[in-house]
C-alpha cells in the first residue's frame, strides 16, 4: 500500500480551514477511485501538490520482501484485520444498496456468527466462508481458539461495547453435539432451535438480544421469518464516552447541510480548544480527524471537502491496514471542534449484501453436515444496532487555554455535512462500528 505522508502547514491552516467550513459546496465525486492516497495537513484553499516519498527502486530477484508491520505479528491482530476487512467489504455492499440513506453497521457481530457457522461446514463450504472473512493467510489450525481470545479482548466491560451473535435454526432440528459443544467453547453461545411456537420463539429471541445488549436493542425481530433454515443474527450496542467530555452548555442547535439548498437543525457539541489528530487526504479529497474514546477505542471521521452524498472514493479505500496507517501518521493539532450528538438505531436485512460477497453458495446448497444430517442453508441474515455518542467523557474538560497554547494556529473541524466514520479498538485494530451519516436525525 502506498505510504501516507502527512504534511502540516500549520501557519496557513487557521485562515484556510475557517474559510473552508463556512459554506459547503455541492459537486459529488464521480471519477474512478485512485490508489490509496496521500494524507497531509496543508492549507485547504491554497494547498500545494502533495509531497510523496521518492519511489523505491524495483526489487532484485531474491530480495527480501518489505518487513511486516509489527502490529500484525500477533495472531489476534491478524485475525482482527481479516474480520475488519470483511466488515469494510460488507459496508461497501450495503452502502451501494442504500445510496441516499444512513448506513450503520457493527460488522464484528456478523463476522463472529459467520466464523461460528464455519465450524459446521464441510471443506468446500468452509473455504467459501474463509474467503469471505479473509482467512486465507491465517493459521487455520488455531483459528477458533484465536477468535475466542479476540472475543475476550473486545468484550472487556471498559470498552462499553455489547456485541452479540447467534445462529437461529429451523424448528425441531436435531443437531450434532460435537458442533454445539465446539460452538459454545470457542464463541460463547449455543444455537437456538425454533420450537414451532412462533410467539414463544419470537419472545425468547428478542429478550435474549435485549438482555445481552444492555437493553439498547429491543424488538430485534418483528416476526419469525417464513422459510427459515438458518438465520444469522448479529446485534450490537455502544454508549460511548469520549476521552475528554464535551461541555453540555456549549451544545447548540446548528444547521447540518443535507444537500444543495436543504439543511436540518441538529444538536451540535462543541469544544473550542480540542486536541485531536488531523490530516488532509488529497486523493480522497477529505479531511480526516481521529478522536480517542474511553476504554482504548478511537473514532476516525472522514469529511469530504465538498457537500456530497457520494462516498465511493473513501469507501473503496477503507481496509484495516489503511486505517491503521492513517492512525499512525495523522498529526496532533488544536482544533475548534463541532460534532453532532449521535443517537442512532438501525435495523438491516443483510442477505442480499452477503450474497454479493462470495457467499451465494451458503444460500443455495452448502455442505453443513457437521451441524446436522438434515440439509441446511443460510436463509436469513438480520442485523440491528444502537449507537450513542453524547457529551459524556472520561475526563472533565478539554485542555485549558494555557495547555492548548502549545499547539499554535488552531484549525476548524466541523461535521456539518454528510460524513463517514469508523470506530475501532486500538489494541487489536478491530472494526467495531462503521457509519455513513447523511442525516444525523434520520431514524
Tab-separated table of N, CA and C in Angstrom, residues 71-72 76-77 79-92 104-112 147 150 154 161 163 236 297-300 302 315 318-321 323-324 383 387 420-435:
chain	number	residue	atom	x	y	z
A	71	UNK	N	2.674	-4.634	14.236
A	71	UNK	CA	1.313	-4.686	14.771
A	71	UNK	C	0.617	-5.982	14.364
A	72	UNK	N	0.956	-6.499	13.171
A	72	UNK	CA	0.265	-7.676	12.647
A	72	UNK	C	1.016	-8.978	12.904
A	76	UNK	N	-3.860	-12.583	17.095
A	76	UNK	CA	-5.135	-11.908	17.360
A	76	UNK	C	-5.292	-10.693	16.457
A	77	UNK	N	-4.230	-9.912	16.272
A	77	UNK	CA	-4.309	-8.728	15.425
A	77	UNK	C	-4.477	-9.090	13.954
A	79	UNK	N	-6.044	-11.757	12.888
A	79	UNK	CA	-7.446	-12.154	12.789
A	79	UNK	C	-8.347	-10.925	12.797
A	80	UNK	N	-8.045	-9.965	13.660
A	80	UNK	CA	-8.839	-8.732	13.735
A	80	UNK	C	-8.823	-7.996	12.406
A	81	UNK	N	-7.663	-7.951	11.738
A	81	UNK	CA	-7.570	-7.294	10.433
A	81	UNK	C	-8.440	-8.015	9.406
A	82	UNK	N	-8.443	-9.354	9.461
A	82	UNK	CA	-9.236	-10.135	8.500
A	82	UNK	C	-10.725	-9.862	8.666
A	83	UNK	N	-11.238	-9.970	9.891
A	83	UNK	CA	-12.678	-9.769	10.090
A	83	UNK	C	-13.051	-8.305	9.883
A	84	UNK	N	-12.124	-7.384	10.123
A	84	UNK	CA	-12.393	-5.973	9.843
A	84	UNK	C	-12.504	-5.731	8.344
A	85	UNK	N	-11.640	-6.384	7.564
A	85	UNK	CA	-11.734	-6.234	6.107
A	85	UNK	C	-13.045	-6.810	5.571
A	86	UNK	N	-13.523	-7.883	6.192
A	86	UNK	CA	-14.879	-8.353	5.881
A	86	UNK	C	-15.884	-7.246	6.173
A	87	UNK	N	-15.718	-6.578	7.308
A	87	UNK	CA	-16.640	-5.505	7.693
A	87	UNK	C	-16.639	-4.348	6.713
A	88	UNK	N	-15.451	-3.955	6.247
A	88	UNK	CA	-15.390	-2.864	5.266
A	88	UNK	C	-16.050	-3.285	3.950
A	89	UNK	N	-15.840	-4.534	3.548
A	89	UNK	CA	-16.458	-5.025	2.313
A	89	UNK	C	-17.979	-5.079	2.450
A	90	UNK	N	-18.473	-5.544	3.600
A	90	UNK	CA	-19.913	-5.590	3.845
A	90	UNK	C	-20.501	-4.183	3.821
A	91	UNK	N	-19.796	-3.236	4.419
A	91	UNK	CA	-20.265	-1.850	4.427
A	91	UNK	C	-20.363	-1.294	3.008
A	92	UNK	N	-19.360	-1.584	2.179
A	92	UNK	CA	-19.408	-1.097	0.797
A	92	UNK	C	-20.630	-1.641	0.061
A	104	UNK	N	-25.423	2.183	9.069
A	104	UNK	CA	-24.717	1.974	10.331
A	104	UNK	C	-24.632	0.480	10.579
A	105	UNK	N	-23.404	-0.038	10.696
A	105	UNK	CA	-23.188	-1.464	10.913
A	105	UNK	C	-22.185	-1.683	12.041
A	106	UNK	N	-22.350	-2.806	12.712
A	106	UNK	CA	-21.320	-3.311	13.613
A	106	UNK	C	-20.909	-4.679	13.056
A	107	UNK	N	-20.020	-4.682	12.049
A	107	UNK	CA	-19.760	-5.917	11.284
A	107	UNK	C	-19.150	-7.040	12.103
A	108	UNK	N	-18.519	-6.710	13.221
A	108	UNK	CA	-17.874	-7.750	14.031
A	108	UNK	C	-18.886	-8.803	14.481
A	109	UNK	N	-20.114	-8.382	14.799
A	109	UNK	CA	-21.128	-9.343	15.245
A	109	UNK	C	-21.491	-10.319	14.126
A	110	UNK	N	-21.554	-9.829	12.878
A	110	UNK	CA	-21.858	-10.708	11.745
A	110	UNK	C	-20.679	-11.620	11.424
A	111	UNK	N	-19.457	-11.061	11.482
A	111	UNK	CA	-18.265	-11.876	11.229
A	111	UNK	C	-18.177	-13.014	12.242
A	112	UNK	N	-18.517	-12.727	13.486
A	112	UNK	CA	-18.478	-13.752	14.530
A	112	UNK	C	-19.469	-14.869	14.244
A	147	UNK	N	-9.946	-16.732	17.842
A	147	UNK	CA	-11.168	-15.920	17.864
A	147	UNK	C	-11.708	-15.800	19.289
A	150	UNK	N	-9.883	-13.050	20.834
A	150	UNK	CA	-10.330	-11.753	20.321
A	150	UNK	C	-11.659	-11.353	20.953
A	154	UNK	N	-12.319	-7.830	23.006
A	154	UNK	CA	-13.329	-6.868	22.572
A	154	UNK	C	-14.447	-6.734	23.598
A	161	UNK	N	-18.828	-1.781	24.720
A	161	UNK	CA	-19.450	-2.419	23.560
A	161	UNK	C	-20.175	-3.686	23.987
A	163	UNK	N	-21.638	-6.695	21.925
A	163	UNK	CA	-21.751	-7.308	20.605
A	163	UNK	C	-22.206	-8.753	20.778
A	236	UNK	N	-25.595	-5.261	18.168
A	236	UNK	CA	-24.582	-4.568	18.969
A	236	UNK	C	-25.146	-3.263	19.501
A	297	UNK	N	-10.503	2.822	22.790
A	297	UNK	CA	-11.111	2.859	21.468
A	297	UNK	C	-10.828	4.208	20.806
A	298	UNK	N	-11.019	4.274	19.496
A	298	UNK	CA	-10.869	5.526	18.759
A	298	UNK	C	-11.962	5.618	17.717
A	299	UNK	N	-12.292	6.856	17.339
A	299	UNK	CA	-13.213	7.093	16.241
A	299	UNK	C	-12.522	8.003	15.240
A	300	UNK	N	-12.620	7.643	13.963
A	300	UNK	CA	-11.984	8.402	12.888
A	300	UNK	C	-13.077	8.904	11.951
A	302	UNK	N	-14.228	10.931	8.457
A	302	UNK	CA	-13.833	11.285	7.101
A	302	UNK	C	-14.850	12.300	6.584
A	315	UNK	N	-14.940	4.983	0.575
A	315	UNK	CA	-15.342	3.623	0.929
A	315	UNK	C	-14.436	2.575	0.293
A	318	UNK	N	-11.047	1.986	2.115
A	318	UNK	CA	-11.011	1.545	3.505
A	318	UNK	C	-10.629	0.077	3.628
A	319	UNK	N	-9.568	-0.174	4.349
A	319	UNK	CA	-9.163	-1.503	4.789
A	319	UNK	C	-8.609	-1.349	6.199
A	320	UNK	N	-8.439	-2.465	6.892
A	320	UNK	CA	-7.853	-2.411	8.228
A	320	UNK	C	-6.452	-1.809	8.181
A	321	UNK	N	-5.682	-2.178	7.163
A	321	UNK	CA	-4.301	-1.698	7.057
A	321	UNK	C	-4.264	-0.202	6.743
A	323	UNK	N	-6.560	2.136	7.508
A	323	UNK	CA	-6.941	2.889	8.703
A	323	UNK	C	-5.812	2.878	9.730
A	324	UNK	N	-5.137	1.737	9.879
A	324	UNK	CA	-4.013	1.638	10.814
A	324	UNK	C	-2.894	2.599	10.418
A	383	UNK	N	-29.622	-7.875	11.232
A	383	UNK	CA	-28.657	-7.058	11.973
A	383	UNK	C	-29.382	-5.843	12.544
A	387	UNK	N	-26.303	2.991	18.626
A	387	UNK	CA	-25.074	3.723	18.944
A	387	UNK	C	-25.438	5.078	19.534
A	420	UNK	N	-18.427	10.198	7.040
A	420	UNK	CA	-18.272	8.766	7.285
A	420	UNK	C	-17.399	8.604	8.522
A	421	UNK	N	-17.657	7.565	9.317
A	421	UNK	CA	-16.785	7.325	10.473
A	421	UNK	C	-16.510	5.837	10.634
A	422	UNK	N	-15.370	5.537	11.249
A	422	UNK	CA	-15.049	4.182	11.680
A	422	UNK	C	-14.659	4.239	13.154
A	423	UNK	N	-15.169	3.280	13.909
A	423	UNK	CA	-14.892	3.194	15.343
A	423	UNK	C	-14.191	1.863	15.575
A	424	UNK	N	-13.025	1.891	16.196
A	424	UNK	CA	-12.213	0.674	16.264
A	424	UNK	C	-11.473	0.570	17.588
A	425	UNK	N	-11.020	-0.635	17.851
A	425	UNK	CA	-10.274	-0.947	19.073
A	425	UNK	C	-8.793	-0.696	18.828
A	426	UNK	N	-8.156	0.070	19.708
A	426	UNK	CA	-6.751	0.430	19.494
A	426	UNK	C	-5.811	-0.768	19.605
A	427	UNK	N	-6.053	-1.654	20.559
A	427	UNK	CA	-5.110	-2.742	20.815
A	427	UNK	C	-5.079	-3.768	19.687
A	428	UNK	N	-6.240	-4.082	19.131
A	428	UNK	CA	-6.308	-5.126	18.107
A	428	UNK	C	-6.569	-4.581	16.707
A	429	UNK	N	-7.062	-3.349	16.606
A	429	UNK	CA	-7.435	-2.781	15.316
A	429	UNK	C	-8.803	-3.219	14.835
A	430	UNK	N	-9.574	-3.930	15.654
A	430	UNK	CA	-10.869	-4.459	15.227
A	430	UNK	C	-11.859	-3.344	14.914
A	431	UNK	N	-12.480	-3.418	13.743
A	431	UNK	CA	-13.557	-2.504	13.377
A	431	UNK	C	-14.797	-2.888	14.172
A	432	UNK	N	-15.309	-1.943	14.980
A	432	UNK	CA	-16.460	-2.213	15.830
A	432	UNK	C	-17.745	-1.617	15.269
A	433	UNK	N	-17.676	-0.394	14.768
A	433	UNK	CA	-18.805	0.256	14.112
A	433	UNK	C	-18.296	1.018	12.905
A	434	UNK	N	-19.126	1.124	11.881
A	434	UNK	CA	-18.824	1.959	10.726
A	434	UNK	C	-20.129	2.591	10.280
A	435	UNK	N	-20.066	3.879	9.930
A	435	UNK	CA	-21.294	4.570	9.577
A	435	UNK	C	-21.112	5.583	8.469
